[in-house]
């Protein structure tokens, strides 16, 4: 039986599909043996025929997703540098597995930079077996059956233990929750790895640089703070390790599309 996750997801931008009218969302824990690789399964379904549609915006995590969309097939979505934006209309649905940072590498067994900013068909990774998986998930009757099919497929790939993959997962997930990690130097000192080694590990197992990962999670925090109301941009910049307010505001605007002050004023739904 699938167990639902109840924690609020990070990275969902205010002013998108906040009211949830006509939409259903769910996230599920994976089985224990796959938890080192899969963070969770997620499902979104929508029926917007009576509505004007919904604009969805998120700041993606440094994770690979295996995505199955109704009538659109199965794909592998690599880490995306930019903001994810999609306008939803009519009816539709998506079921996906979100891998932990570094967690997809044992199944693909190639460098994750091959997937960065890419959405590729399952067949590009697993050939006809990927096509078979796509069909099986498409005809499955519910989320529990879809998750079971995906988990069986992953188990059949028999991933071998990989100390580097486990290390990268630990580092990235630590960056996500430890607000004192604001530079690559902080990571190097904590795990005893020089910058060059970190760059190689992150390119191979995540697909983006450690600096990008740090910046993305600190921007997640900035988004959360700004969503609560008026912000002191200088204070946030200092807390997140920026050398000055201007660099912080520029990074926030380049990624989110508006300044922190303007984002704080954005309505909860549009």
mmCIF file of C-alpha atoms in Angstrom:
data_model
loop_
_atom_site.group_PDB
_atom_site.id
_atom_site.type_symbol
_atom_site.label_atom_id
_atom_site.label_comp_id
_atom_site.label_asym_id
_atom_site.label_seq_id
_atom_site.Cartn_x
_atom_site.Cartn_y
_atom_site.Cartn_z
ATOM 1 C CA UNK A 1 0.000 0.000 0.000
ATOM 2 C CA UNK A 2 1.319 3.434 -0.934
ATOM 3 C CA UNK A 3 2.001 5.810 1.951
ATOM 4 C CA UNK A 4 1.354 9.463 1.262
ATOM 5 C CA UNK A 5 3.912 12.150 2.037
ATOM 6 C CA UNK A 6 2.451 15.042 3.970
ATOM 7 C CA UNK A 7 5.317 17.551 4.128
ATOM 8 C CA UNK A 8 4.854 20.706 2.054
ATOM 9 C CA UNK A 9 6.956 20.534 -1.140
ATOM 10 C CA UNK A 10 9.654 23.144 -1.701
ATOM 11 C CA UNK A 11 10.122 25.062 -4.903
ATOM 12 C CA UNK A 12 6.490 25.658 -5.890
ATOM 13 C CA UNK A 13 6.202 29.319 -6.794
ATOM 14 C CA UNK A 14 3.449 31.559 -5.482
ATOM 15 C CA UNK A 15 1.014 32.899 -8.028
ATOM 16 C CA UNK A 16 0.755 29.704 -10.056
ATOM 17 C CA UNK A 17 -1.819 27.003 -9.311
ATOM 18 C CA UNK A 18 -2.201 27.844 -5.652
ATOM 19 C CA UNK A 19 -5.973 27.419 -5.295
ATOM 20 C CA UNK A 20 -5.905 23.832 -6.657
ATOM 21 C CA UNK A 21 -9.417 24.089 -8.083
ATOM 22 C CA UNK A 22 -9.808 21.386 -10.692
ATOM 23 C CA UNK A 23 -6.509 19.751 -9.699
ATOM 24 C CA UNK A 24 -5.398 16.820 -7.550
ATOM 25 C CA UNK A 25 -1.882 16.332 -6.160
ATOM 26 C CA UNK A 26 -0.336 13.412 -4.308
ATOM 27 C CA UNK A 27 3.143 12.253 -3.290
ATOM 28 C CA UNK A 28 3.999 8.750 -2.100
ATOM 29 C CA UNK A 29 6.914 7.129 -0.288
ATOM 30 C CA UNK A 30 8.823 4.431 -2.203
ATOM 31 C CA UNK A 31 9.445 0.938 -0.834
ATOM 32 C CA UNK A 32 12.251 0.779 1.719
ATOM 33 C CA UNK A 33 14.708 -1.036 -0.546
ATOM 34 C CA UNK A 34 14.438 1.697 -3.202
ATOM 35 C CA UNK A 35 14.414 4.650 -0.806
ATOM 36 C CA UNK A 36 18.198 5.212 -1.238
ATOM 37 C CA UNK A 37 17.487 5.938 -4.908
ATOM 38 C CA UNK A 38 13.898 7.227 -5.167
ATOM 39 C CA UNK A 39 12.805 10.205 -3.085
ATOM 40 C CA UNK A 40 9.110 9.763 -3.823
ATOM 41 C CA UNK A 41 6.473 9.171 -6.467
ATOM 42 C CA UNK A 42 4.214 12.049 -7.398
ATOM 43 C CA UNK A 43 0.943 12.352 -9.259
ATOM 44 C CA UNK A 44 -0.971 15.319 -10.661
ATOM 45 C CA UNK A 45 -4.362 15.145 -12.341
ATOM 46 C CA UNK A 46 -6.421 18.017 -13.648
ATOM 47 C CA UNK A 47 -9.859 18.717 -15.103
ATOM 48 C CA UNK A 48 -9.943 22.346 -16.147
ATOM 49 C CA UNK A 49 -12.631 22.296 -18.824
ATOM 50 C CA UNK A 50 -14.824 24.636 -16.772
ATOM 51 C CA UNK A 51 -11.893 26.899 -15.883
ATOM 52 C CA UNK A 52 -9.466 29.163 -17.692
ATOM 53 C CA UNK A 53 -6.546 26.810 -17.103
ATOM 54 C CA UNK A 54 -3.700 26.904 -14.627
ATOM 55 C CA UNK A 55 -0.138 28.178 -14.879
ATOM 56 C CA UNK A 56 2.311 26.005 -12.944
ATOM 57 C CA UNK A 57 5.757 27.334 -11.993
ATOM 58 C CA UNK A 58 8.448 25.609 -9.927
ATOM 59 C CA UNK A 59 12.146 25.919 -9.199
ATOM 60 C CA UNK A 60 13.360 22.377 -9.957
ATOM 61 C CA UNK A 61 15.477 20.425 -7.498
ATOM 62 C CA UNK A 62 18.760 18.777 -8.582
ATOM 63 C CA UNK A 63 16.875 15.553 -9.303
ATOM 64 C CA UNK A 64 16.085 13.375 -12.282
ATOM 65 C CA UNK A 65 12.435 12.425 -12.845
ATOM 66 C CA UNK A 66 10.939 9.451 -14.665
ATOM 67 C CA UNK A 67 7.692 10.912 -16.017
ATOM 68 C CA UNK A 68 4.609 9.235 -17.465
ATOM 69 C CA UNK A 69 2.021 11.598 -18.897
ATOM 70 C CA UNK A 70 -1.380 10.562 -20.090
ATOM 71 C CA UNK A 71 -1.364 10.278 -23.897
ATOM 72 C CA UNK A 72 2.224 11.591 -24.082
ATOM 73 C CA UNK A 73 4.366 8.582 -23.204
ATOM 74 C CA UNK A 74 7.241 8.113 -20.792
ATOM 75 C CA UNK A 75 10.323 10.307 -20.487
ATOM 76 C CA UNK A 76 13.406 10.968 -18.394
ATOM 77 C CA UNK A 77 13.606 14.622 -17.326
ATOM 78 C CA UNK A 78 17.079 15.688 -16.257
ATOM 79 C CA UNK A 79 17.990 18.492 -13.884
ATOM 80 C CA UNK A 80 16.778 21.795 -15.324
ATOM 81 C CA UNK A 81 18.769 24.973 -14.784
ATOM 82 C CA UNK A 82 15.820 27.270 -15.387
ATOM 83 C CA UNK A 83 12.366 27.697 -13.912
ATOM 84 C CA UNK A 84 9.783 25.093 -14.929
ATOM 85 C CA UNK A 85 6.673 26.695 -16.425
ATOM 86 C CA UNK A 86 3.615 24.986 -17.862
ATOM 87 C CA UNK A 87 0.112 26.126 -18.713
ATOM 88 C CA UNK A 88 -2.447 23.379 -18.073
ATOM 89 C CA UNK A 89 -5.713 23.118 -20.003
ATOM 90 C CA UNK A 90 -8.494 20.581 -20.387
ATOM 91 C CA UNK A 91 -7.947 17.247 -18.687
ATOM 92 C CA UNK A 92 -4.734 15.346 -18.115
ATOM 93 C CA UNK A 93 -2.541 13.551 -15.662
ATOM 94 C CA UNK A 94 1.077 12.796 -14.800
ATOM 95 C CA UNK A 95 2.629 10.075 -12.678
ATOM 96 C CA UNK A 96 6.346 10.224 -11.956
ATOM 97 C CA UNK A 97 9.232 8.970 -9.858
ATOM 98 C CA UNK A 98 11.505 11.628 -8.430
ATOM 99 C CA UNK A 99 15.001 10.238 -7.858
ATOM 100 C CA UNK A 100 17.264 11.439 -5.106
ATOM 101 C CA UNK A 101 20.223 13.535 -6.285
ATOM 102 C CA UNK A 102 22.664 10.917 -7.530
ATOM 103 C CA UNK A 103 19.988 8.216 -7.322
ATOM 104 C CA UNK A 104 19.340 7.782 -11.040
ATOM 105 C CA UNK A 105 22.972 7.123 -11.959
ATOM 106 C CA UNK A 106 23.022 3.465 -10.798
ATOM 107 C CA UNK A 107 20.156 2.698 -13.209
ATOM 108 C CA UNK A 108 21.327 4.691 -16.234
ATOM 109 C CA UNK A 109 25.054 4.043 -15.649
ATOM 110 C CA UNK A 110 26.119 7.066 -17.672
ATOM 111 C CA UNK A 111 27.058 10.610 -16.688
ATOM 112 C CA UNK A 112 24.086 12.716 -15.591
ATOM 113 C CA UNK A 113 25.286 15.652 -17.690
ATOM 114 C CA UNK A 114 23.759 13.735 -20.607
ATOM 115 C CA UNK A 115 20.337 14.451 -19.126
ATOM 116 C CA UNK A 116 20.799 18.030 -17.880
ATOM 117 C CA UNK A 117 18.176 20.356 -19.407
ATOM 118 C CA UNK A 118 16.927 17.409 -21.476
ATOM 119 C CA UNK A 119 13.659 15.471 -21.663
ATOM 120 C CA UNK A 120 14.400 12.149 -23.343
ATOM 121 C CA UNK A 121 12.219 9.112 -24.148
ATOM 122 C CA UNK A 122 12.619 6.065 -21.945
ATOM 123 C CA UNK A 123 13.759 4.122 -24.990
ATOM 124 C CA UNK A 124 16.848 6.339 -25.260
ATOM 125 C CA UNK A 125 18.043 4.796 -21.977
ATOM 126 C CA UNK A 126 16.607 1.267 -22.002
ATOM 127 C CA UNK A 127 15.525 0.615 -25.586
ATOM 128 C CA UNK A 128 12.547 -1.694 -26.032
ATOM 129 C CA UNK A 129 12.437 -2.349 -22.273
ATOM 130 C CA UNK A 130 11.703 1.340 -21.791
ATOM 131 C CA UNK A 131 8.876 1.105 -24.296
ATOM 132 C CA UNK A 132 7.440 -1.897 -22.446
ATOM 133 C CA UNK A 133 7.586 0.026 -19.163
ATOM 134 C CA UNK A 134 5.789 2.976 -20.732
ATOM 135 C CA UNK A 135 2.948 0.760 -21.940
ATOM 136 C CA UNK A 136 2.618 -1.058 -18.617
ATOM 137 C CA UNK A 137 2.363 2.201 -16.655
ATOM 138 C CA UNK A 138 -0.088 3.658 -19.156
ATOM 139 C CA UNK A 139 -2.604 0.808 -18.720
ATOM 140 C CA UNK A 140 -2.176 0.475 -14.933
ATOM 141 C CA UNK A 141 -5.466 1.145 -13.104
ATOM 142 C CA UNK A 142 -4.239 3.376 -10.267
ATOM 143 C CA UNK A 143 -1.241 5.019 -8.596
ATOM 144 C CA UNK A 144 -0.430 1.968 -6.472
ATOM 145 C CA UNK A 145 -0.202 -0.217 -9.562
ATOM 146 C CA UNK A 146 1.916 2.375 -11.382
ATOM 147 C CA UNK A 147 4.369 2.610 -8.498
ATOM 148 C CA UNK A 148 4.591 -1.187 -8.249
ATOM 149 C CA UNK A 149 5.383 -1.498 -11.966
ATOM 150 C CA UNK A 150 8.106 1.163 -11.795
ATOM 151 C CA UNK A 151 9.635 -0.359 -8.662
ATOM 152 C CA UNK A 152 9.716 -3.818 -10.234
ATOM 153 C CA UNK A 153 11.430 -2.361 -13.293
ATOM 154 C CA UNK A 154 14.052 -0.629 -11.141
ATOM 155 C CA UNK A 155 14.722 -3.763 -9.102
ATOM 156 C CA UNK A 156 15.274 -5.693 -12.335
ATOM 157 C CA UNK A 157 18.076 -3.253 -13.172
ATOM 158 C CA UNK A 158 19.934 -4.563 -10.085
ATOM 159 C CA UNK A 159 21.896 -1.395 -9.239
ATOM 160 C CA UNK A 160 25.251 -2.167 -7.690
ATOM 161 C CA UNK A 161 26.276 -0.323 -4.497
ATOM 162 C CA UNK A 162 28.098 2.866 -5.426
ATOM 163 C CA UNK A 163 29.867 4.749 -2.654
ATOM 164 C CA UNK A 164 30.187 7.876 -4.792
ATOM 165 C CA UNK A 165 26.459 7.951 -5.555
ATOM 166 C CA UNK A 166 25.652 7.583 -1.860
ATOM 167 C CA UNK A 167 28.153 10.313 -0.967
ATOM 168 C CA UNK A 168 26.725 12.757 -3.487
ATOM 169 C CA UNK A 169 23.188 12.077 -2.258
ATOM 170 C CA UNK A 170 24.295 12.780 1.312
ATOM 171 C CA UNK A 171 26.053 16.013 0.329
ATOM 172 C CA UNK A 172 23.162 17.388 -1.724
ATOM 173 C CA UNK A 173 20.523 16.512 0.849
ATOM 174 C CA UNK A 174 22.666 18.134 3.538
ATOM 175 C CA UNK A 175 22.923 21.312 1.473
ATOM 176 C CA UNK A 176 19.128 21.318 1.158
ATOM 177 C CA UNK A 177 18.542 21.471 4.919
ATOM 178 C CA UNK A 178 21.710 23.035 6.365
ATOM 179 C CA UNK A 179 21.514 26.791 5.874
ATOM 180 C CA UNK A 180 25.120 27.254 7.014
ATOM 181 C CA UNK A 181 26.389 25.682 3.764
ATOM 182 C CA UNK A 182 26.611 28.659 1.439
ATOM 183 C CA UNK A 183 29.820 28.081 -0.539
ATOM 184 C CA UNK A 184 31.620 25.228 -2.287
ATOM 185 C CA UNK A 185 34.380 25.752 0.261
ATOM 186 C CA UNK A 186 31.923 24.857 3.040
ATOM 187 C CA UNK A 187 31.224 21.550 1.272
ATOM 188 C CA UNK A 188 34.914 20.870 0.671
ATOM 189 C CA UNK A 189 35.838 21.377 4.305
ATOM 190 C CA UNK A 190 32.967 19.337 5.694
ATOM 191 C CA UNK A 191 33.536 16.282 3.488
ATOM 192 C CA UNK A 192 37.275 16.610 2.941
ATOM 193 C CA UNK A 193 37.030 16.887 -0.840
ATOM 194 C CA UNK A 194 38.805 19.441 -2.995
ATOM 195 C CA UNK A 195 36.845 21.585 -5.448
ATOM 196 C CA UNK A 196 37.999 19.645 -8.511
ATOM 197 C CA UNK A 197 36.880 16.312 -7.025
ATOM 198 C CA UNK A 198 33.511 17.822 -6.136
ATOM 199 C CA UNK A 199 33.044 19.157 -9.669
ATOM 200 C CA UNK A 200 33.735 15.722 -11.164
ATOM 201 C CA UNK A 201 31.420 13.931 -8.744
ATOM 202 C CA UNK A 202 28.549 16.351 -9.277
ATOM 203 C CA UNK A 203 28.912 16.303 -13.066
ATOM 204 C CA UNK A 204 28.842 12.497 -13.107
ATOM 205 C CA UNK A 205 26.141 11.851 -10.519
ATOM 206 C CA UNK A 206 23.945 14.980 -10.479
ATOM 207 C CA UNK A 207 24.520 16.739 -13.798
ATOM 208 C CA UNK A 208 25.098 20.227 -12.397
ATOM 209 C CA UNK A 209 27.844 21.895 -10.366
ATOM 210 C CA UNK A 210 27.973 22.002 -6.553
ATOM 211 C CA UNK A 211 27.804 25.799 -6.744
ATOM 212 C CA UNK A 212 24.534 25.577 -8.691
ATOM 213 C CA UNK A 213 23.076 23.141 -6.155
ATOM 214 C CA UNK A 214 23.931 25.449 -3.260
ATOM 215 C CA UNK A 215 22.476 28.454 -5.036
ATOM 216 C CA UNK A 216 19.278 26.603 -5.940
ATOM 217 C CA UNK A 217 18.555 25.515 -2.392
ATOM 218 C CA UNK A 218 19.343 28.936 -1.009
ATOM 219 C CA UNK A 219 16.953 30.407 -3.591
ATOM 220 C CA UNK A 220 14.319 27.932 -2.405
ATOM 221 C CA UNK A 221 14.773 29.421 1.048
ATOM 222 C CA UNK A 222 14.604 32.962 -0.311
ATOM 223 C CA UNK A 223 11.360 32.123 -2.110
ATOM 224 C CA UNK A 224 9.864 30.715 1.087
ATOM 225 C CA UNK A 225 10.819 33.804 3.083
ATOM 226 C CA UNK A 226 9.563 36.181 0.407
ATOM 227 C CA UNK A 227 6.256 34.324 0.146
ATOM 228 C CA UNK A 228 5.459 35.222 3.754
ATOM 229 C CA UNK A 229 5.289 38.945 3.054
ATOM 230 C CA UNK A 230 7.543 42.039 2.979
ATOM 231 C CA UNK A 231 11.238 41.156 3.039
ATOM 232 C CA UNK A 232 14.520 42.801 3.925
ATOM 233 C CA UNK A 233 16.541 41.914 0.841
ATOM 234 C CA UNK A 234 19.851 42.901 2.435
ATOM 235 C CA UNK A 235 19.252 40.586 5.406
ATOM 236 C CA UNK A 236 18.320 37.629 3.210
ATOM 237 C CA UNK A 237 21.347 38.231 0.988
ATOM 238 C CA UNK A 238 23.636 38.179 4.024
ATOM 239 C CA UNK A 239 22.000 35.065 5.474
ATOM 240 C CA UNK A 240 22.368 33.191 2.165
ATOM 241 C CA UNK A 241 26.048 33.992 1.810
ATOM 242 C CA UNK A 242 25.908 36.611 -0.954
ATOM 243 C CA UNK A 243 28.625 39.234 -1.021
ATOM 244 C CA UNK A 244 26.042 41.970 -1.488
ATOM 245 C CA UNK A 245 22.335 42.590 -1.965
ATOM 246 C CA UNK A 246 22.642 43.366 -5.674
ATOM 247 C CA UNK A 247 24.013 39.925 -6.537
ATOM 248 C CA UNK A 248 21.247 38.238 -4.568
ATOM 249 C CA UNK A 249 18.490 40.282 -6.204
ATOM 250 C CA UNK A 250 19.946 39.666 -9.657
ATOM 251 C CA UNK A 251 20.100 35.894 -9.073
ATOM 252 C CA UNK A 252 16.570 35.822 -7.675
ATOM 253 C CA UNK A 253 15.177 37.829 -10.582
ATOM 254 C CA UNK A 254 17.060 35.811 -13.215
ATOM 255 C CA UNK A 255 15.631 32.566 -11.825
ATOM 256 C CA UNK A 256 12.183 33.453 -10.480
ATOM 257 C CA UNK A 257 11.441 36.229 -12.964
ATOM 258 C CA UNK A 258 10.892 39.031 -10.475
ATOM 259 C CA UNK A 259 12.646 40.646 -7.519
ATOM 260 C CA UNK A 260 12.144 39.315 -3.970
ATOM 261 C CA UNK A 261 10.197 42.451 -3.051
ATOM 262 C CA UNK A 262 7.873 42.074 -6.036
ATOM 263 C CA UNK A 263 7.467 38.355 -5.384
ATOM 264 C CA UNK A 264 6.426 39.079 -1.806
ATOM 265 C CA UNK A 265 3.566 41.212 -3.172
ATOM 266 C CA UNK A 266 2.449 38.623 -5.714
ATOM 267 C CA UNK A 267 -1.045 37.244 -4.999
ATOM 268 C CA UNK A 268 -1.328 33.663 -3.873
ATOM 269 C CA UNK A 269 -3.126 32.619 -7.080
ATOM 270 C CA UNK A 270 -3.662 33.959 -10.595
#
